[in-house]
PDB file of C-alpha atoms in Angstrom:
ATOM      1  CA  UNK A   1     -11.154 -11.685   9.605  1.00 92.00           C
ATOM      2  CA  UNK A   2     -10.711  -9.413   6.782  1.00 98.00           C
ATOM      3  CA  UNK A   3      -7.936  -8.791   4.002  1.00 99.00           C
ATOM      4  CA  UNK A   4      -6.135  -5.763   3.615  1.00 99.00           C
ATOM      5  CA  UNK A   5      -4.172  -4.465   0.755  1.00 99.00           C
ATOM      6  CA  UNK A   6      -0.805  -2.902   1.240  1.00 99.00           C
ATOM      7  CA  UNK A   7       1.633  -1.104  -1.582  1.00 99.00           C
ATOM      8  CA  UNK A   8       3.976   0.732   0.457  1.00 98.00           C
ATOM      9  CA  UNK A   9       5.828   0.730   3.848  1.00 98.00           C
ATOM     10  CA  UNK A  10       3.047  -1.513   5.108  1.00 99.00           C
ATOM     11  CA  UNK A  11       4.531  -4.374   3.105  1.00 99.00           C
ATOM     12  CA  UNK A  12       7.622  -4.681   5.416  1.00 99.00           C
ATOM     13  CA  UNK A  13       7.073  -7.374   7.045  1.00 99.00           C
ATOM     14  CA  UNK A  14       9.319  -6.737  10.013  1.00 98.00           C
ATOM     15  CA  UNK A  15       7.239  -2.792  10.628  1.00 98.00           C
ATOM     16  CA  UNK A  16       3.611  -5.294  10.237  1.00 98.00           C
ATOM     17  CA  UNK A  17       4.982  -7.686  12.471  1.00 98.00           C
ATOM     18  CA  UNK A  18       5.213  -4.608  15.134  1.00 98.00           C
ATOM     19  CA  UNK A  19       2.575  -2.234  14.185  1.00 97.00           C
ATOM     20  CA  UNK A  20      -0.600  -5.446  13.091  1.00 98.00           C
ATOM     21  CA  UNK A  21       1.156  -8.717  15.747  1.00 97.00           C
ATOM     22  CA  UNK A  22      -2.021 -10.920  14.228  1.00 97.00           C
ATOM     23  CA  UNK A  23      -1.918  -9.385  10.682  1.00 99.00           C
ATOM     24  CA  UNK A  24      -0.517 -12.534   8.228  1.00 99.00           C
ATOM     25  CA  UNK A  25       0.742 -12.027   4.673  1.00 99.00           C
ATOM     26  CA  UNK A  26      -1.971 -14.290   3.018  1.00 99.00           C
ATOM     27  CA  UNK A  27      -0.588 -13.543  -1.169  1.00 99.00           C
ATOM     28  CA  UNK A  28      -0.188 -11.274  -3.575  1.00 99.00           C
ATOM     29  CA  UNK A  29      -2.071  -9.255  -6.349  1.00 99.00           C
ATOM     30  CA  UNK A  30      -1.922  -6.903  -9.116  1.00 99.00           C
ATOM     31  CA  UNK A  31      -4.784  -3.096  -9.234  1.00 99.00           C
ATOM     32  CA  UNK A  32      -5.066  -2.974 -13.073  1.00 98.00           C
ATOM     33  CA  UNK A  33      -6.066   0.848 -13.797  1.00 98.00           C
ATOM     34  CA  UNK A  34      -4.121   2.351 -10.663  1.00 98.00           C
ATOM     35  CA  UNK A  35      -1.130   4.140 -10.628  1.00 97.00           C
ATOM     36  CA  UNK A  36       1.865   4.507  -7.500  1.00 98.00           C
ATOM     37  CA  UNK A  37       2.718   7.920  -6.313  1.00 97.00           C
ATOM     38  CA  UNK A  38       4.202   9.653  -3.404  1.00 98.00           C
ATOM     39  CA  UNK A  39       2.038  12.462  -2.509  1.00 97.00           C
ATOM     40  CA  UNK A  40       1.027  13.868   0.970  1.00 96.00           C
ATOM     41  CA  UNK A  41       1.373  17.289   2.874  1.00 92.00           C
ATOM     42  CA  UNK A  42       3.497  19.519   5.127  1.00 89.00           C
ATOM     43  CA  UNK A  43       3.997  16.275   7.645  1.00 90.00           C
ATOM     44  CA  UNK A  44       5.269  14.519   4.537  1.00 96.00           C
ATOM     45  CA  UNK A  45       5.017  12.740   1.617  1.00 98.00           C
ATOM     46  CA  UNK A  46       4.320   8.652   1.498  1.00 98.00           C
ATOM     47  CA  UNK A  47       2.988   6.398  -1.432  1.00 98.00           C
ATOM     48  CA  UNK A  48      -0.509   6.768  -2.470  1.00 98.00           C
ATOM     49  CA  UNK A  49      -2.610   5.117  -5.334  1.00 98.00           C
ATOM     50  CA  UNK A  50      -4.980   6.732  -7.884  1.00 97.00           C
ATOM     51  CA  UNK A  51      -6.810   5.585 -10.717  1.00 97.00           C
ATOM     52  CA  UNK A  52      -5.019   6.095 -13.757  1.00 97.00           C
ATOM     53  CA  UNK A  53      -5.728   4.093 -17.189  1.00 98.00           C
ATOM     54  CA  UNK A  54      -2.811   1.413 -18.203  1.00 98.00           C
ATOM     55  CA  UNK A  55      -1.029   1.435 -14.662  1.00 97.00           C
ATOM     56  CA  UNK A  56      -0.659  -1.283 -12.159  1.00 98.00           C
ATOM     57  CA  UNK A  57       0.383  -1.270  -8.688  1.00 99.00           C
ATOM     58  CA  UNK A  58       1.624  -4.765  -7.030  1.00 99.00           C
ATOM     59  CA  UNK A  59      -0.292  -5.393  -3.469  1.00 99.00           C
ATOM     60  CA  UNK A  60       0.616  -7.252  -0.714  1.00 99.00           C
ATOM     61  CA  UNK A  61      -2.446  -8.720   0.509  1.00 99.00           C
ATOM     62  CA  UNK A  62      -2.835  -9.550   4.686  1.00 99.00           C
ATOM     63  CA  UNK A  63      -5.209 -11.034   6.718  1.00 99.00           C
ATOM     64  CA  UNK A  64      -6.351  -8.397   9.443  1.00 99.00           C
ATOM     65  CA  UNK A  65      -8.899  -8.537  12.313  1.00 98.00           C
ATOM     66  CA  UNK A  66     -10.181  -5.468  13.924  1.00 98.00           C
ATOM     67  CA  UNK A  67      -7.403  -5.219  16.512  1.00 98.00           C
ATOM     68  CA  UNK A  68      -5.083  -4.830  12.939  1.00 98.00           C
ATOM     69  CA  UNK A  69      -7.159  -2.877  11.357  1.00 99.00           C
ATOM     70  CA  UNK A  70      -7.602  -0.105  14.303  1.00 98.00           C
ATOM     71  CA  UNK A  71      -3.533  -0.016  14.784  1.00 98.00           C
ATOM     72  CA  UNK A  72      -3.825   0.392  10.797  1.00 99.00           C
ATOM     73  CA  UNK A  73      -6.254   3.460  11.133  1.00 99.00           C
ATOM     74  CA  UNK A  74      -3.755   4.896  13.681  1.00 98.00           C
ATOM     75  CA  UNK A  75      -0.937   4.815  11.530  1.00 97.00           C
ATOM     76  CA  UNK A  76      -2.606   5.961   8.542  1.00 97.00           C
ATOM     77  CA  UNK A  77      -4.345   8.491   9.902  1.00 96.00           C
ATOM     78  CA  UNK A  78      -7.571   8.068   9.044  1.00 98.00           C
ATOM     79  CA  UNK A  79     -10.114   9.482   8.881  1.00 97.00           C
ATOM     80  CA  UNK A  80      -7.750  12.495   8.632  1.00 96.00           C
ATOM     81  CA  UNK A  81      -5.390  12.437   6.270  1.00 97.00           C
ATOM     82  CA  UNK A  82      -5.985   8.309   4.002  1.00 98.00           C
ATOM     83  CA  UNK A  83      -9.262   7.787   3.623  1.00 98.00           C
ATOM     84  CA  UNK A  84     -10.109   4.359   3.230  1.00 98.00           C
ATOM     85  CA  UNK A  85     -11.915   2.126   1.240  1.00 98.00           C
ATOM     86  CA  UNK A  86     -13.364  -1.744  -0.162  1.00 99.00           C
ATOM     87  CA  UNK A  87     -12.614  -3.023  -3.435  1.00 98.00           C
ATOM     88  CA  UNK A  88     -12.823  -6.504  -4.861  1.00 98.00           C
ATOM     89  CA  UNK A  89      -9.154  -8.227  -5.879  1.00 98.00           C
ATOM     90  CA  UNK A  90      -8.041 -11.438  -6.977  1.00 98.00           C
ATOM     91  CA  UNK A  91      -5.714 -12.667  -4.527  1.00 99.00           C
ATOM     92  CA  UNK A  92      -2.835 -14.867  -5.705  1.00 99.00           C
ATOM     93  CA  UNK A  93      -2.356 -17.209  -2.589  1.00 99.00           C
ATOM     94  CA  UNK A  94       0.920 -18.280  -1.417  1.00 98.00           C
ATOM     95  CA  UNK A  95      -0.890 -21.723  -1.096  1.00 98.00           C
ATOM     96  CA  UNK A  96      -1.437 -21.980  -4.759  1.00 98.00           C
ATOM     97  CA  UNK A  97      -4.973 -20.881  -4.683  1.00 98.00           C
ATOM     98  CA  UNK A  98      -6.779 -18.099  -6.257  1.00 98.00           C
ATOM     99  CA  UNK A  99      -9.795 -16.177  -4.533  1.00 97.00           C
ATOM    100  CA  UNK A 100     -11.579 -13.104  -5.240  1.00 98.00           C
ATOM    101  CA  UNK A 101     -12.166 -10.975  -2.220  1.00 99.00           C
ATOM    102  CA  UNK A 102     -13.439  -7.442  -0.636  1.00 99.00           C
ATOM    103  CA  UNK A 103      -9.954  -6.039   0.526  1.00 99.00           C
ATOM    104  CA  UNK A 104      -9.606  -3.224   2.392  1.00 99.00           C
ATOM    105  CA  UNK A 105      -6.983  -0.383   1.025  1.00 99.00           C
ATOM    106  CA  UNK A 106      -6.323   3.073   2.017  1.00 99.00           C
ATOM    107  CA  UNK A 107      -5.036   5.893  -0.213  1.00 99.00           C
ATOM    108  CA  UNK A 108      -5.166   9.642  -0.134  1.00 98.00           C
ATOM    109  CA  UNK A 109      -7.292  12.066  -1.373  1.00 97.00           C
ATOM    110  CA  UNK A 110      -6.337  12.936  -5.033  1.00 93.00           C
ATOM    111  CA  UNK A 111      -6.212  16.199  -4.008  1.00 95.00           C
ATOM    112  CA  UNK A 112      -3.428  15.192  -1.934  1.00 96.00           C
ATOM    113  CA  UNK A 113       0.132  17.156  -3.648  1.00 96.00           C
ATOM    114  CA  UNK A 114       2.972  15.636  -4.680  1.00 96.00           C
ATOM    115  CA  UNK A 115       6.179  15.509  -3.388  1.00 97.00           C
ATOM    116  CA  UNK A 116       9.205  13.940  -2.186  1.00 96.00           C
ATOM    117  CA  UNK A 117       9.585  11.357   0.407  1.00 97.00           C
ATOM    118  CA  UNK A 118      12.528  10.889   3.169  1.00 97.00           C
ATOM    119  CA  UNK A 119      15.001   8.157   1.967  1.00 97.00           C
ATOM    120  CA  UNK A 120      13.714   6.561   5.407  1.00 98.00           C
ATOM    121  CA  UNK A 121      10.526   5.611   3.948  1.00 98.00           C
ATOM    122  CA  UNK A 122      11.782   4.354   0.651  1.00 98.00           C
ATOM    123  CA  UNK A 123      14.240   2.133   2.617  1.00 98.00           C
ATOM    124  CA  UNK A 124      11.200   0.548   4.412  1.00 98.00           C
ATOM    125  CA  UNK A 125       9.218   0.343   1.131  1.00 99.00           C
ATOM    126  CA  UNK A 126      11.979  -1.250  -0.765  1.00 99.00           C
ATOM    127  CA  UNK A 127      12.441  -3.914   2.531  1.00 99.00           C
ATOM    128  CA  UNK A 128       8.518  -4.586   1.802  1.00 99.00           C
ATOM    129  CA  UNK A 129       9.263  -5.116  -1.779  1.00 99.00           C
ATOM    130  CA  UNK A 130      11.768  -7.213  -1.359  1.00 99.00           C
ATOM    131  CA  UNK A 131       9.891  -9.293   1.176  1.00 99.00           C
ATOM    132  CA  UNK A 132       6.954  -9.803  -1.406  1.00 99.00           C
ATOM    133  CA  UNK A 133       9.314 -10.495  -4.749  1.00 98.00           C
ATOM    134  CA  UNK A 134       8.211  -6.947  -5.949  1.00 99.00           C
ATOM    135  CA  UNK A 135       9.629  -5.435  -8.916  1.00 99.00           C
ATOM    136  CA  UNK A 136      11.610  -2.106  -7.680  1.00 99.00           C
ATOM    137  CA  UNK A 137      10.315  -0.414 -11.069  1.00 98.00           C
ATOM    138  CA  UNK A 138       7.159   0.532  -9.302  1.00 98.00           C
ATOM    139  CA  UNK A 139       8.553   2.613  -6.791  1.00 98.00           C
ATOM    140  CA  UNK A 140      11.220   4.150  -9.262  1.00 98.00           C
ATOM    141  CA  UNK A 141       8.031   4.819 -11.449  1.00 97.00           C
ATOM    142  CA  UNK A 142       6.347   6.310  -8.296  1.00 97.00           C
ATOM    143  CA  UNK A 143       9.344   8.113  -7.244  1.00 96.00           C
ATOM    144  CA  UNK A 144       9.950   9.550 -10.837  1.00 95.00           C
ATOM    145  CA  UNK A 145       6.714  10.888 -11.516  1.00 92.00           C
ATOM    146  CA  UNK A 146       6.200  12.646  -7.985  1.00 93.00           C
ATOM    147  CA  UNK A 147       9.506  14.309  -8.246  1.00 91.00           C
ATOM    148  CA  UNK A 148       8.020  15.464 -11.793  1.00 90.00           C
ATOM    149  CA  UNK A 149       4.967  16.362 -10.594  1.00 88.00           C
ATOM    150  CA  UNK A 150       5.649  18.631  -7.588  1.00 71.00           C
TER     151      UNK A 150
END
């Protein structure tokens, strides 16, 4: 098993439950030094991460096995378009515990532009941050930014 991190449209529960059948949301955690965008390309533009001094981004953590994590791939479109990568994050349990862990997380290039994503997408991210007890701010701060950005 493995734990992956998720800050988008992957933290709808409902689109996991389809896309990862095995995946379970194991807890929660907080990227100190990373920073929420929507950026992309001419297929569109979905939310990203990049480091960035005296930002946060909320995750969603999930326990994966491979099965997950090649559906995951799929979706993301790696090794094409998110790349992804290990890093270590304290996990906030939804038992009560507290573990520090290699999670997996994708994110795109930041050479990746910015842009604007379909109301579509948002809709799904806000259903994942609702089902984690997210703050909305983040993805207004995402959204905001991007739109500046572009």
């Amino acid at each position: 098993m493995k734990y992956y991190a998720a800050y988008g449209s992957n933290l709808n529960t409902k689109q996991m439950a389809r896309r990862c059948p095995r995946a379970k949301p194991i807890g929660t955690a907080l990227l100190k030094g990373w920073k929420l965008s929507f950026k992309g390309s001419h297929s569109g533009f979905y939310l990203s991460i990049d480091r960035k001094k005296g930002w946060s981004v909320p995750l969603g953590i999930w326990q994966i096995d491979d099965f997950d994590e090649k559906a995951l791939d799929r979706y993301e479109g790696y090794p094409n378009f998110y790349q992804k990568f290990m890093l270590p994050i304290n996990i906030h349990c939804f038992d009560g515990s507290k573990s520090l862990e290699q999670v997996l997380i994708y994110a795109l290039p930041s050479t990746a532009r910015y842009g604007l994503p379909t109301g579509s997408y948002v809709g799904t991210c806000v259903d994942g941050y609702e089902d984690f007890g997210f703050d909305l701010k983040y993805l207004e701060d995402a959204f905001n930014a991007s739109r500046r950005n572009k």
